[in-house]
Amino acid sequence: METIIDLWHFIRERKKYLLAPVIIVLLLMGFLIVIGGGSSLAPFIYTLF
């Protein structure tokens, strides 16, 4: 959690707000991979791609 907070402080201090959507998409993709790996939702998630 500390890494995410540090990353947010970096974005805010350097005014690199264009990085926020990229980070959000990467986090969502990682979440889908973790959830899709070992659940009954895997076939439905794989059809999205």
N, CA, C and O atoms as a CHARMM CRD file, in Angstrom:
* protein
*
  196
    1    1 MET  N      0.82200  -1.19500   0.00000 PROA 1      0.00000
    2    1 MET  CA     0.00000   0.00000   0.00000 PROA 1      0.00000
    3    1 MET  C      0.86900   1.26200   0.00000 PROA 1      0.00000
    4    1 MET  O      0.47800   2.29800  -0.53800 PROA 1      0.00000
    5    2 GLU  N      2.03900   1.15700   0.60700 PROA 2      0.00000
    6    2 GLU  CA     2.93800   2.30300   0.67000 PROA 2      0.00000
    7    2 GLU  C      3.43900   2.68900  -0.72500 PROA 2      0.00000
    8    2 GLU  O      3.64700   3.86700  -1.01600 PROA 2      0.00000
    9    3 THR  N      3.62800   1.68900  -1.57500 PROA 3      0.00000
   10    3 THR  CA     4.08300   1.96000  -2.93900 PROA 3      0.00000
   11    3 THR  C      3.05400   2.77800  -3.71000 PROA 3      0.00000
   12    3 THR  O      3.41100   3.70000  -4.44400 PROA 3      0.00000
   13    4 ILE  N      1.78700   2.44200  -3.54300 PROA 4      0.00000
   14    4 ILE  CA     0.72200   3.18000  -4.23000 PROA 4      0.00000
   15    4 ILE  C      0.65000   4.61700  -3.72700 PROA 4      0.00000
   16    4 ILE  O      0.43900   5.54300  -4.51000 PROA 4      0.00000
   17    5 ILE  N      0.82200   4.79800  -2.44200 PROA 5      0.00000
   18    5 ILE  CA     0.80300   6.14700  -1.86900 PROA 5      0.00000
   19    5 ILE  C      1.98900   6.95700  -2.38500 PROA 5      0.00000
   20    5 ILE  O      1.83800   8.12700  -2.73900 PROA 5      0.00000
   21    6 ASP  N      3.16800   6.33700  -2.42800 PROA 6      0.00000
   22    6 ASP  CA     4.34800   7.02700  -2.96800 PROA 6      0.00000
   23    6 ASP  C      4.15400   7.38900  -4.43400 PROA 6      0.00000
   24    6 ASP  O      4.53600   8.47700  -4.86600 PROA 6      0.00000
   25    7 LEU  N      3.56600   6.48700  -5.19100 PROA 7      0.00000
   26    7 LEU  CA     3.30400   6.75700  -6.59900 PROA 7      0.00000
   27    7 LEU  C      2.32600   7.91300  -6.76200 PROA 7      0.00000
   28    7 LEU  O      2.50200   8.75600  -7.64200 PROA 7      0.00000
   29    8 TRP  N      1.30400   7.95700  -5.92300 PROA 8      0.00000
   30    8 TRP  CA     0.33900   9.06600  -5.98500 PROA 8      0.00000
   31    8 TRP  C      1.01600  10.39400  -5.65000 PROA 8      0.00000
   32    8 TRP  O      0.74700  11.40400  -6.30100 PROA 8      0.00000
   33    9 HSD  N      1.88500  10.40400  -4.65000 PROA 9      0.00000
   34    9 HSD  CA     2.61200  11.63100  -4.29900 PROA 9      0.00000
   35    9 HSD  C      3.51300  12.07900  -5.44700 PROA 9      0.00000
   36    9 HSD  O      3.62900  13.27400  -5.71700 PROA 9      0.00000
   37   10 PHE  N      4.15300  11.12100  -6.12400 PROA 10     0.00000
   38   10 PHE  CA     4.98500  11.45500  -7.27700 PROA 10     0.00000
   39   10 PHE  C      4.15100  12.09800  -8.37900 PROA 10     0.00000
   40   10 PHE  O      4.53800  13.12100  -8.94500 PROA 10     0.00000
   41   11 ILE  N      3.00800  11.49400  -8.67900 PROA 11     0.00000
   42   11 ILE  CA     2.13800  12.04000  -9.73300 PROA 11     0.00000
   43   11 ILE  C      1.67600  13.44700  -9.36600 PROA 11     0.00000
   44   11 ILE  O      1.64900  14.33600 -10.21700 PROA 11     0.00000
   45   12 ARG  N      1.32100  13.64500  -8.12400 PROA 12     0.00000
   46   12 ARG  CA     0.81200  14.94300  -7.69500 PROA 12     0.00000
   47   12 ARG  C      1.90100  16.01800  -7.68000 PROA 12     0.00000
   48   12 ARG  O      1.65400  17.15200  -8.09000 PROA 12     0.00000
   49   13 GLU  N      3.09500  15.67300  -7.21500 PROA 13     0.00000
   50   13 GLU  CA     4.17500  16.66100  -7.13900 PROA 13     0.00000
   51   13 GLU  C      4.70900  17.04100  -8.51400 PROA 13     0.00000
   52   13 GLU  O      4.98100  18.21200  -8.77900 PROA 13     0.00000
   53   14 ARG  N      4.85700  16.06300  -9.37500 PROA 14     0.00000
   54   14 ARG  CA     5.43500  16.31000 -10.70200 PROA 14     0.00000
   55   14 ARG  C      4.38600  16.72900 -11.73100 PROA 14     0.00000
   56   14 ARG  O      4.72500  17.01100 -12.88000 PROA 14     0.00000
   57   15 LYS  N      3.11700  16.77300 -11.32600 PROA 15     0.00000
   58   15 LYS  CA     2.00900  17.15000 -12.21200 PROA 15     0.00000
   59   15 LYS  C      1.93800  16.24700 -13.44400 PROA 15     0.00000
   60   15 LYS  O      1.73000  16.72000 -14.56100 PROA 15     0.00000
   61   16 LYS  N      2.11400  14.95100 -13.22800 PROA 16     0.00000
   62   16 LYS  CA     2.04600  13.95400 -14.30300 PROA 16     0.00000
   63   16 LYS  C      0.70400  13.22900 -14.23900 PROA 16     0.00000
   64   16 LYS  O      0.65700  12.01100 -14.06800 PROA 16     0.00000
   65   17 TYR  N     -0.36300  13.96800 -14.37300 PROA 17     0.00000
   66   17 TYR  CA    -1.68800  13.40000 -14.22900 PROA 17     0.00000
   67   17 TYR  C     -2.05700  12.45400 -15.37100 PROA 17     0.00000
   68   17 TYR  O     -3.01000  11.68400 -15.24800 PROA 17     0.00000
   69   18 LEU  N     -1.32000  12.50300 -16.47300 PROA 18     0.00000
   70   18 LEU  CA    -1.59100  11.58400 -17.57100 PROA 18     0.00000
   71   18 LEU  C     -1.19100  10.15100 -17.23400 PROA 18     0.00000
   72   18 LEU  O     -1.61400   9.21500 -17.91300 PROA 18     0.00000
   73   19 LEU  N     -0.38500   9.97300 -16.20100 PROA 19     0.00000
   74   19 LEU  CA     0.00300   8.62900 -15.79100 PROA 19     0.00000
   75   19 LEU  C     -1.10000   7.91100 -15.03000 PROA 19     0.00000
   76   19 LEU  O     -1.10200   6.68100 -14.97700 PROA 19     0.00000
   77   20 ALA  N     -2.02700   8.63500 -14.44600 PROA 20     0.00000
   78   20 ALA  CA    -3.06900   8.02400 -13.62600 PROA 20     0.00000
   79   20 ALA  C     -3.92100   7.01600 -14.39900 PROA 20     0.00000
   80   20 ALA  O     -4.12900   5.91500 -13.88900 PROA 20     0.00000
   81   21 PRO  N     -4.42900   7.32300 -15.60300 PROA 21     0.00000
   82   21 PRO  CA    -5.21600   6.30900 -16.32200 PROA 21     0.00000
   83   21 PRO  C     -4.42100   5.05800 -16.67400 PROA 21     0.00000
   84   21 PRO  O     -4.96500   3.95300 -16.66300 PROA 21     0.00000
   85   22 VAL  N     -3.15000   5.22200 -16.98200 PROA 22     0.00000
   86   22 VAL  CA    -2.31300   4.06800 -17.30800 PROA 22     0.00000
   87   22 VAL  C     -2.18000   3.16700 -16.08800 PROA 22     0.00000
   88   22 VAL  O     -2.28000   1.94600 -16.20100 PROA 22     0.00000
   89   23 ILE  N     -1.95900   3.75900 -14.93800 PROA 23     0.00000
   90   23 ILE  CA    -1.80400   2.98500 -13.70900 PROA 23     0.00000
   91   23 ILE  C     -3.10900   2.29100 -13.34500 PROA 23     0.00000
   92   23 ILE  O     -3.09900   1.14100 -12.90400 PROA 23     0.00000
   93   24 ILE  N     -4.22100   2.97300 -13.52400 PROA 24     0.00000
   94   24 ILE  CA    -5.52500   2.37800 -13.21300 PROA 24     0.00000
   95   24 ILE  C     -5.79800   1.18300 -14.11700 PROA 24     0.00000
   96   24 ILE  O     -6.27600   0.14900 -13.65000 PROA 24     0.00000
   97   25 VAL  N     -5.50100   1.31200 -15.39300 PROA 25     0.00000
   98   25 VAL  CA    -5.71700   0.19900 -16.32300 PROA 25     0.00000
   99   25 VAL  C     -4.81700  -0.98000 -15.96500 PROA 25     0.00000
  100   25 VAL  O     -5.26000  -2.12800 -16.01100 PROA 25     0.00000
  101   26 LEU  N     -3.57300  -0.71800 -15.61200 PROA 26     0.00000
  102   26 LEU  CA    -2.67100  -1.80000 -15.22400 PROA 26     0.00000
  103   26 LEU  C     -3.15600  -2.50900 -13.96700 PROA 26     0.00000
  104   26 LEU  O     -3.07400  -3.73400 -13.87800 PROA 26     0.00000
  105   27 LEU  N     -3.65700  -1.75800 -13.00100 PROA 27     0.00000
  106   27 LEU  CA    -4.18700  -2.37300 -11.78700 PROA 27     0.00000
  107   27 LEU  C     -5.42200  -3.21300 -12.07800 PROA 27     0.00000
  108   27 LEU  O     -5.57500  -4.29800 -11.51800 PROA 27     0.00000
  109   28 LEU  N     -6.30300  -2.72900 -12.94300 PROA 28     0.00000
  110   28 LEU  CA    -7.49000  -3.50100 -13.30800 PROA 28     0.00000
  111   28 LEU  C     -7.11900  -4.78300 -14.04900 PROA 28     0.00000
  112   28 LEU  O     -7.71400  -5.83200 -13.80500 PROA 28     0.00000
  113   29 MET  N     -6.15300  -4.70600 -14.94100 PROA 29     0.00000
  114   29 MET  CA    -5.71400  -5.90200 -15.65800 PROA 29     0.00000
  115   29 MET  C     -5.10000  -6.92000 -14.69000 PROA 29     0.00000
  116   29 MET  O     -5.35700  -8.11800 -14.80500 PROA 29     0.00000
  117   30 GLY  N     -4.30400  -6.45100 -13.75200 PROA 30     0.00000
  118   30 GLY  CA    -3.73500  -7.34900 -12.75100 PROA 30     0.00000
  119   30 GLY  C     -4.79700  -7.99200 -11.89400 PROA 30     0.00000
  120   30 GLY  O     -4.70400  -9.17200 -11.55700 PROA 30     0.00000
  121   31 PHE  N     -5.80900  -7.21800 -11.54000 PROA 31     0.00000
  122   31 PHE  CA    -6.91900  -7.75000 -10.74900 PROA 31     0.00000
  123   31 PHE  C     -7.66300  -8.83000 -11.53000 PROA 31     0.00000
  124   31 PHE  O     -8.00700  -9.87000 -10.96800 PROA 31     0.00000
  125   32 LEU  N     -7.91500  -8.59600 -12.81800 PROA 32     0.00000
  126   32 LEU  CA    -8.59400  -9.59900 -13.63900 PROA 32     0.00000
  127   32 LEU  C     -7.77000 -10.87300 -13.77100 PROA 32     0.00000
  128   32 LEU  O     -8.33000 -11.96900 -13.79200 PROA 32     0.00000
  129   33 ILE  N     -6.46500 -10.74700 -13.86000 PROA 33     0.00000
  130   33 ILE  CA    -5.61700 -11.93200 -13.96400 PROA 33     0.00000
  131   33 ILE  C     -5.65800 -12.74100 -12.67300 PROA 33     0.00000
  132   33 ILE  O     -5.73200 -13.96900 -12.70900 PROA 33     0.00000
  133   34 VAL  N     -5.61100 -12.06000 -11.54300 PROA 34     0.00000
  134   34 VAL  CA    -5.64800 -12.76500 -10.25800 PROA 34     0.00000
  135   34 VAL  C     -6.99300 -13.44400 -10.05400 PROA 34     0.00000
  136   34 VAL  O     -7.04300 -14.60100  -9.63600 PROA 34     0.00000
  137   35 ILE  N     -8.07400 -12.74900 -10.34000 PROA 35     0.00000
  138   35 ILE  CA    -9.40700 -13.31700 -10.15900 PROA 35     0.00000
  139   35 ILE  C     -9.66900 -14.42900 -11.17900 PROA 35     0.00000
  140   35 ILE  O    -10.25200 -15.46100 -10.84500 PROA 35     0.00000
  141   36 GLY  N     -9.24000 -14.21200 -12.40800 PROA 36     0.00000
  142   36 GLY  CA    -9.50200 -15.18400 -13.46200 PROA 36     0.00000
  143   36 GLY  C     -8.68800 -16.45100 -13.37600 PROA 36     0.00000
  144   36 GLY  O     -9.02700 -17.44500 -14.01800 PROA 36     0.00000
  145   37 GLY  N     -7.63700 -16.44100 -12.61000 PROA 37     0.00000
  146   37 GLY  CA    -6.76100 -17.60300 -12.53000 PROA 37     0.00000
  147   37 GLY  C     -7.37000 -18.79000 -11.81700 PROA 37     0.00000
  148   37 GLY  O     -7.15300 -19.92800 -12.23500 PROA 37     0.00000
  149   38 GLY  N     -8.10900 -18.57000 -10.77500 PROA 38     0.00000
  150   38 GLY  CA    -8.58500 -19.71100  -9.99900 PROA 38     0.00000
  151   38 GLY  C    -10.02000 -19.59600  -9.55000 PROA 38     0.00000
  152   38 GLY  O    -10.34500 -19.97600  -8.42500 PROA 38     0.00000
  153   39 SER  N    -10.88200 -19.08400 -10.39500 PROA 39     0.00000
  154   39 SER  CA   -12.26900 -18.97000  -9.98300 PROA 39     0.00000
  155   39 SER  C    -13.19100 -19.51300 -11.06300 PROA 39     0.00000
  156   39 SER  O    -12.75500 -19.84400 -12.16500 PROA 39     0.00000
  157   40 SER  N    -14.44600 -19.59600 -10.73300 PROA 40     0.00000
  158   40 SER  CA   -15.42300 -20.07300 -11.71000 PROA 40     0.00000
  159   40 SER  C    -15.78000 -18.98500 -12.71800 PROA 40     0.00000
  160   40 SER  O    -16.49000 -19.24800 -13.68800 PROA 40     0.00000
  161   41 LEU  N    -15.29300 -17.76800 -12.49400 PROA 41     0.00000
  162   41 LEU  CA   -15.53900 -16.66500 -13.43300 PROA 41     0.00000
  163   41 LEU  C    -14.53500 -16.64100 -14.59300 PROA 41     0.00000
  164   41 LEU  O    -14.66000 -15.82800 -15.50900 PROA 41     0.00000
  165   42 ALA  N    -13.54600 -17.53000 -14.54700 PROA 42     0.00000
  166   42 ALA  CA   -12.48200 -17.51500 -15.55300 PROA 42     0.00000
  167   42 ALA  C    -12.99900 -17.60400 -16.98700 PROA 42     0.00000
  168   42 ALA  O    -12.53400 -16.83400 -17.82700 PROA 42     0.00000
  169   43 PRO  N    -13.92900 -18.49600 -17.31600 PROA 43     0.00000
  170   43 PRO  CA   -14.38200 -18.53500 -18.72200 PROA 43     0.00000
  171   43 PRO  C    -15.02800 -17.23200 -19.18000 PROA 43     0.00000
  172   43 PRO  O    -14.91300 -16.86500 -20.35000 PROA 43     0.00000
  173   44 PHE  N    -15.69300 -16.53900 -18.28900 PROA 44     0.00000
  174   44 PHE  CA   -16.34400 -15.28300 -18.65800 PROA 44     0.00000
  175   44 PHE  C    -15.33400 -14.14600 -18.82600 PROA 44     0.00000
  176   44 PHE  O    -15.49800 -13.27300 -19.67900 PROA 44     0.00000
  177   45 ILE  N    -14.29600 -14.17200 -18.00500 PROA 45     0.00000
  178   45 ILE  CA   -13.26300 -13.14200 -18.11200 PROA 45     0.00000
  179   45 ILE  C    -12.45200 -13.34900 -19.38800 PROA 45     0.00000
  180   45 ILE  O    -12.08500 -12.38100 -20.05400 PROA 45     0.00000
  181   46 TYR  N    -12.17200 -14.60700 -19.73100 PROA 46     0.00000
  182   46 TYR  CA   -11.37200 -14.87500 -20.92400 PROA 46     0.00000
  183   46 TYR  C    -12.10300 -14.48300 -22.19300 PROA 46     0.00000
  184   46 TYR  O    -11.45900 -14.18600 -23.19900 PROA 46     0.00000
  185   47 THR  N    -13.42900 -14.47300 -22.17900 PROA 47     0.00000
  186   47 THR  CA   -14.16600 -14.06900 -23.37200 PROA 47     0.00000
  187   47 THR  C    -14.06100 -12.56900 -23.61500 PROA 47     0.00000
  188   47 THR  O    -14.33500 -12.11500 -24.72600 PROA 47     0.00000
  189   48 LEU  N    -13.67300 -11.78700 -22.61000 PROA 48     0.00000
  190   48 LEU  CA   -13.49100 -10.35700 -22.80300 PROA 48     0.00000
  191   48 LEU  C    -12.30500 -10.04800 -23.69800 PROA 48     0.00000
  192   48 LEU  O    -12.26600  -9.00300 -24.34800 PROA 48     0.00000
  193   49 PHE  N    -11.34000 -10.95200 -23.73200 PROA 49     0.00000
  194   49 PHE  CA   -10.13200 -10.72500 -24.50400 PROA 49     0.00000
  195   49 PHE  C    -10.14600 -11.59000 -25.72400 PROA 49     0.00000
  196   49 PHE  O     -9.20700 -11.55100 -26.51900 PROA 49     0.00000
